Short mmCIF file of C-alpha atoms in Angstrom, two decimals:
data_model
loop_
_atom_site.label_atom_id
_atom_site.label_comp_id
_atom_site.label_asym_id
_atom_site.label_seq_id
_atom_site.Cartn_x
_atom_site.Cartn_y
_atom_site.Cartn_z
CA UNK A 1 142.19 117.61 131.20
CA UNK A 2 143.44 118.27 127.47
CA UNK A 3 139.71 119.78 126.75
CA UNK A 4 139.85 122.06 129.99
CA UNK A 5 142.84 123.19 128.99
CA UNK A 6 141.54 124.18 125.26
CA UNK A 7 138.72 125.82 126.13
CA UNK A 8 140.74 127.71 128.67
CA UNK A 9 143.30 128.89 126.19
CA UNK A 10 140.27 129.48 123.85
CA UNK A 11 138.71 131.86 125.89
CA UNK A 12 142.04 133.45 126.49
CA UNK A 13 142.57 134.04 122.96
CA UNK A 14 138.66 135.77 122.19
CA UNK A 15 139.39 138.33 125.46
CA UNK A 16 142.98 139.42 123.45
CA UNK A 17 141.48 139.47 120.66
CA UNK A 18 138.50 141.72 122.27
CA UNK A 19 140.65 143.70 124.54
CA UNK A 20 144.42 144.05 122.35
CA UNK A 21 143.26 147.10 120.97
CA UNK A 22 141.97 148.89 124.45
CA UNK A 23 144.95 147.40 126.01
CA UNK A 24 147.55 149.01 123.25
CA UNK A 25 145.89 152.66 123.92
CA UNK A 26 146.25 152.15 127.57
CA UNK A 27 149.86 151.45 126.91
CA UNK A 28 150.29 154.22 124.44
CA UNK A 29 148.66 156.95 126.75
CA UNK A 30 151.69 157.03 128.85
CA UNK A 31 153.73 157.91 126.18
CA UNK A 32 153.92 161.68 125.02
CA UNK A 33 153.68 161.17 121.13
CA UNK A 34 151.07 161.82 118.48
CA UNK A 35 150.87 159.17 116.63
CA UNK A 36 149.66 155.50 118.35
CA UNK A 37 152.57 152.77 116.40
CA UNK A 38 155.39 155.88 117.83
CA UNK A 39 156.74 155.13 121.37
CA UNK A 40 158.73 158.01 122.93
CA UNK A 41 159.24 157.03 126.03
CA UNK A 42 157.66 156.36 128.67
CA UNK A 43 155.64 159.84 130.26
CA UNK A 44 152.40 161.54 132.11
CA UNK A 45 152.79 164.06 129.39
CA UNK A 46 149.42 163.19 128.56
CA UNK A 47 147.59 163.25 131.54
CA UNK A 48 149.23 166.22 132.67
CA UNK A 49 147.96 167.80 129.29
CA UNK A 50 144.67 166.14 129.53
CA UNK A 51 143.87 167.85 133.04
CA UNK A 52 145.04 171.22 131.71
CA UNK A 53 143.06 171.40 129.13
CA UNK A 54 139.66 173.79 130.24
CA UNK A 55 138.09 172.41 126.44
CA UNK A 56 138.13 168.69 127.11
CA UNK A 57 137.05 169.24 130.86
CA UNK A 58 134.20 170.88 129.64
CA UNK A 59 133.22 167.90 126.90
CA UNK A 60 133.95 165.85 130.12
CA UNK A 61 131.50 167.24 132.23
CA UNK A 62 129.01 167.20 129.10
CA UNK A 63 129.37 163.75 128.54
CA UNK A 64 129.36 162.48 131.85
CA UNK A 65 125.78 164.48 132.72
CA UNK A 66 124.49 163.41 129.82
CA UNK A 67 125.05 160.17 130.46
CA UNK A 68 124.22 160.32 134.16
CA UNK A 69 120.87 161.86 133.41
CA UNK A 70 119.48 159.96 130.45
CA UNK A 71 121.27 156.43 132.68
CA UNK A 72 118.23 158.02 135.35
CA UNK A 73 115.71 158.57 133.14
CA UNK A 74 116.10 155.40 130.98
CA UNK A 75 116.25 153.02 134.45
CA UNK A 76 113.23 154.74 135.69
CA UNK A 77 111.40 154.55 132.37
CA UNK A 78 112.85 151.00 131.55
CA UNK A 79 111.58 149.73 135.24
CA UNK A 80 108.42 150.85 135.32
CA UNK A 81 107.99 149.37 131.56
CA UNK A 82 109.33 145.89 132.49
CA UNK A 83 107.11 145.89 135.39
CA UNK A 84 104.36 146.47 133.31
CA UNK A 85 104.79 143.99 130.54
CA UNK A 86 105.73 141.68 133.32
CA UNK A 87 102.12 141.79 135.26
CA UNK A 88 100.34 142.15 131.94
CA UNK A 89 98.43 139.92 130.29
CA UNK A 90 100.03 137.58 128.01
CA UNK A 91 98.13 138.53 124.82
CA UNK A 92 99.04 141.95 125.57
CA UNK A 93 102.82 141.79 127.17
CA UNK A 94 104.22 139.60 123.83
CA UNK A 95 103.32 142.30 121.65
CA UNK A 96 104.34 144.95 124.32
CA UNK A 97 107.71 143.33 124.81
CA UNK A 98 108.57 142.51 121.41
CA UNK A 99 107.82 146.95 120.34
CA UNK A 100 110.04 147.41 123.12
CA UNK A 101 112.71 146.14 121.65
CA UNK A 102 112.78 147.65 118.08
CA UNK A 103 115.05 150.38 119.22
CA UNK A 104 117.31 147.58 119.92
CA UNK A 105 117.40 145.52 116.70
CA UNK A 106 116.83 148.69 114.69
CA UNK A 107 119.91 150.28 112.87
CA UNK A 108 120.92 153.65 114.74
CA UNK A 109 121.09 155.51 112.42
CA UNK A 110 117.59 155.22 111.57
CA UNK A 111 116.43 155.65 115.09
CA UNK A 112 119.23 158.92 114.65
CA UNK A 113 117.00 160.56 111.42
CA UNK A 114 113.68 159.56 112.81
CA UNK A 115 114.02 161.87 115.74
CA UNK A 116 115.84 164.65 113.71
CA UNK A 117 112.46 164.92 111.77
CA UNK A 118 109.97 163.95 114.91
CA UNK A 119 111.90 166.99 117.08
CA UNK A 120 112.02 169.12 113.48
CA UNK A 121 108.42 169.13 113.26
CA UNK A 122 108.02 169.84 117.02
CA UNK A 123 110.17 172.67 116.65
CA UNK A 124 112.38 170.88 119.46
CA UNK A 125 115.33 170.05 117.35
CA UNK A 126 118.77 170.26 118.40
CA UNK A 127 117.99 170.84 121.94
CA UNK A 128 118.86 169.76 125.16
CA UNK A 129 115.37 168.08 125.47
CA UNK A 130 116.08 166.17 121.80
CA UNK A 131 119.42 164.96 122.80
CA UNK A 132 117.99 163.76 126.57
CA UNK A 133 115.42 161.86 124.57
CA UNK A 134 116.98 160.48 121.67
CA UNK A 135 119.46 159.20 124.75
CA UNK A 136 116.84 157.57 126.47
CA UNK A 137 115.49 156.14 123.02
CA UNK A 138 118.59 154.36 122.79
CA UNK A 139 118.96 153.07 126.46
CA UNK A 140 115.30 152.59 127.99
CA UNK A 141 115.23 149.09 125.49
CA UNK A 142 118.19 147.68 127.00
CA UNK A 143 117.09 148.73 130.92
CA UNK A 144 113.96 146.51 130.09
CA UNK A 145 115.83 143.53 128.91
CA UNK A 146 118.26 143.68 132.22
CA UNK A 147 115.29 143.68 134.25
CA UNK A 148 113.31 140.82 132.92
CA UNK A 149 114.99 138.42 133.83
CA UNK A 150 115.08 139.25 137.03
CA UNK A 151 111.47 139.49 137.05
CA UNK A 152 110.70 136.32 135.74
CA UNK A 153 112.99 134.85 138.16
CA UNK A 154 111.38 136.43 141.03
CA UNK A 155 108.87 134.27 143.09
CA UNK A 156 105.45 136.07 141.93
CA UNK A 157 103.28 134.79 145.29
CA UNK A 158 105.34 137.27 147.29
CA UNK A 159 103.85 140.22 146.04
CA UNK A 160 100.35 138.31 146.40
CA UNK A 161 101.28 137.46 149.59
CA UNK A 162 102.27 141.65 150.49
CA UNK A 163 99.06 142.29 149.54
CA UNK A 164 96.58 139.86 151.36
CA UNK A 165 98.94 140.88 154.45
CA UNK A 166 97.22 144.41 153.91
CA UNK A 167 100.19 146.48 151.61
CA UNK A 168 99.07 148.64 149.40
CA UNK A 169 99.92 148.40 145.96
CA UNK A 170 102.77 150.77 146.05
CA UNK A 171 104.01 149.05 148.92
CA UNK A 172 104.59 146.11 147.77
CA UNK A 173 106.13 147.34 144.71
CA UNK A 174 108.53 149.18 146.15
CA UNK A 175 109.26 146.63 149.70
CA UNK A 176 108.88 143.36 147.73
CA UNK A 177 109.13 144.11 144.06
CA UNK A 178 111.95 146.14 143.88
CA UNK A 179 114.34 144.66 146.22
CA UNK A 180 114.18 141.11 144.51
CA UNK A 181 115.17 143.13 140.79
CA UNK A 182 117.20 145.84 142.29
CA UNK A 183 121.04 143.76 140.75
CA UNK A 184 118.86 144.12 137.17
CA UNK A 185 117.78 147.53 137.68
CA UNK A 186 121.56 148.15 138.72
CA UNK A 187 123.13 146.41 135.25
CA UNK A 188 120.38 148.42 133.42
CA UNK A 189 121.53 151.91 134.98
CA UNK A 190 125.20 150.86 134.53
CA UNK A 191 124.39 149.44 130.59
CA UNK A 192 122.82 152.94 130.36
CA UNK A 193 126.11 154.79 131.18
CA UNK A 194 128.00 152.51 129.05
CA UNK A 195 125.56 153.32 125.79
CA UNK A 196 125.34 156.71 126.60
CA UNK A 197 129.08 157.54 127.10
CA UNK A 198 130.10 155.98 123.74
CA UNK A 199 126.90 156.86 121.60
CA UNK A 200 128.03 159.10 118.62
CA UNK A 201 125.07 159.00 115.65
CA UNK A 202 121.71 160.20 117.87
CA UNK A 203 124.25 162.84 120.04
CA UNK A 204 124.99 164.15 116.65
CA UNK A 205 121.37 164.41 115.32
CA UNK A 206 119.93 165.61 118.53
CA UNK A 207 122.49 167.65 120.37
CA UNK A 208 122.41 171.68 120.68
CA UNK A 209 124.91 173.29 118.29
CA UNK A 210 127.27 174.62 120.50
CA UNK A 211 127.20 171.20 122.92
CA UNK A 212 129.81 168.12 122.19
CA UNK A 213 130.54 165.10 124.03
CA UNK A 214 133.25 162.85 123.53
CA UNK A 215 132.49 161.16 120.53
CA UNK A 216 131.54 164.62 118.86
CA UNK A 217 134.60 166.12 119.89
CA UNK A 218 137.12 163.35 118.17
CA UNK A 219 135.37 162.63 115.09
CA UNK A 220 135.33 166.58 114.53
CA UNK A 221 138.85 167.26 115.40
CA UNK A 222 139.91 164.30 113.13
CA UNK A 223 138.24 165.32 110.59
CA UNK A 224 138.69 168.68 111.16
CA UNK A 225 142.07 168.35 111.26
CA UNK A 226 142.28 170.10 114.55
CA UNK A 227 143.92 167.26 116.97
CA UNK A 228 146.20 168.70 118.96
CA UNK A 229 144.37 167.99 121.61
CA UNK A 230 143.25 164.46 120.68
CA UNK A 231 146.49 162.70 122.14
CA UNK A 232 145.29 163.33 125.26
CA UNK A 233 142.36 161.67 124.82
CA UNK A 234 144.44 158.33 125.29
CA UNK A 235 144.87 159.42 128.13
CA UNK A 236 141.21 160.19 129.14
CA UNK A 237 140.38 156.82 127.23
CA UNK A 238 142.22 155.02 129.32
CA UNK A 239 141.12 156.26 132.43
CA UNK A 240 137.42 155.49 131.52
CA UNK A 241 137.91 151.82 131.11
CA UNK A 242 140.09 151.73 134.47
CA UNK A 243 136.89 153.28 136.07
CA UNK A 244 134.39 151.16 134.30
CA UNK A 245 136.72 147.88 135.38
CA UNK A 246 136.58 148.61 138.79
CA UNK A 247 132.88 149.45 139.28
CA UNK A 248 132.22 146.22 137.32
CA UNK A 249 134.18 144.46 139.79
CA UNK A 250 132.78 146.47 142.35
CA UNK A 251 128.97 145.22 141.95
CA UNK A 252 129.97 141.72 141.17
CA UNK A 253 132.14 141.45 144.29
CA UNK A 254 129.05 142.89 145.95
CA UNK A 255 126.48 140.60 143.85
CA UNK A 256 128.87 137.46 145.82
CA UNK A 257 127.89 138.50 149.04
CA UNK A 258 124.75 137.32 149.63
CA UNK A 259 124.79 134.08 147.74
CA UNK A 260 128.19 132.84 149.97
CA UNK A 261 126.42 134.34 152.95
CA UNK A 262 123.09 132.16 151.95
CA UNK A 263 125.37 129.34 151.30
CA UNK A 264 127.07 129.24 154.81
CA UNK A 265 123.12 129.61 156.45
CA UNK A 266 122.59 126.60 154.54
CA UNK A 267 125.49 124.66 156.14
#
């Protein structure tokens, strides 16, 4: 009893310590001061001046179809790679996994000046086509390790069995295959968002001139000295996490269903 409840108030005490500082801006977005540490009162001042502002909508929109289409890209690409290292032959998928993942161990910001000078050469830097790539560099890596699993859990005499049943290839794949992975493919297109939302070095190698996200936006106007507008993005801070908490909970809530559904068939 004594070690349940230490490990319970252990894991308690990692999640503050994790989520404190998320939690504090939550709180301090509903107060309409410029300094975080300064409580005013509480107010929508912020989201009021969040919405009004046409700048900031615009960054929005940027970062959110960024992030929408490299989360696409990346799932497609990262699918169709784990599928392929998964059906490969062993001498050749070790090696083929283990280059996938370089991206992943590999320090950004090396990744970042790689494809300033790759795109540089192809005279394709700073373009909309640099900064869609150098996102899927970053998120294609981790769409292949959400799917493995799932592959390797996944009972391989299925897809045999598709095919002596008289499926084509690309029948199977996509009526046996991809239904059994589809919760990994999901986690990678949602791990996707999450990298691409947040990702400051490669947008800031990559990206056209005259485009910003989110991260651009701040770490100019801080250093710019320009914030006036970056109270607001509290609020707009805040709001992100309240919609990435609920679609997590959404897809594990749905992930539930089938396993208690299962469970009752078995009773």
């Amino acid at each position: 009893m004594v070690r349940k409840i230490l490990s319970i108030a252990l894991c308690v005490l990692v999640l503050l310590f994790i989520y404190s500082p998320i939690l504090l801006l939550v709180v301090y977005s509903f107060t309409d001061s410029t300094i975080i540490g300064q409580w005013k009162g509480f107010s929508f001042a912020l989201y009021g001046q969040l919405f009004r502002d046409a700048k900031i909508m615009q960054i929005l929109f940027n970062t959110i179809w960024l992030a929408l289409a490299a989360a696409v890209l990346s799932t497609v690409l990262g699918t169709a790679g784990a599928i392929g290292i998964f059906y490969s032959k062993r001498k050749v998928a070790r090696p083929l996994q283990a280059v996938s993942q370089i991206p992943v161990i590999n320090a950004e910001i090396v990744t970042a000046i790689s494809l300033a000078l790759l795109f540089s050469v192809v005279l394709l830097y700073r373009t909309y086509f640099s900064l869609i790539v150098g996102h899927m560099v970053l998120c294609t890596p981790f769409v292949v390790l959400s799917v493995m699993p799932k592959l390797k859990q996944m009972d391989p005499n299925t897809y045999e069995a598709a095919l002596d049943l008289g499926a084509s290839p690309t029948q199977a794949l996509f009526k046996i295959v991809i239904p059994q992975i589809f919760s990994g493919i999901v986690s990678g297109f949602m791990l996707s968002i999450t990298l691409s939302l947040d990702d400051y070095i490669i947008t800031a190698f990559t990206k056209p001139k005259m485009f910003d996200t989110i991260s651009t936006y701040v770490y100019n106007a801080v250093k710019n000295g320009t914030n006036s507008s970056t109270p607001a993005l509290r609020a707009l801070s805040a709001l992100i996490f309240v919609v990435m908490i609920v679609a997590l909970l959404i897809f594990n809530l749905r992930a539930r269903k089938p396993s208690k559904t299962a469970g009752g068939n078995q009773k």
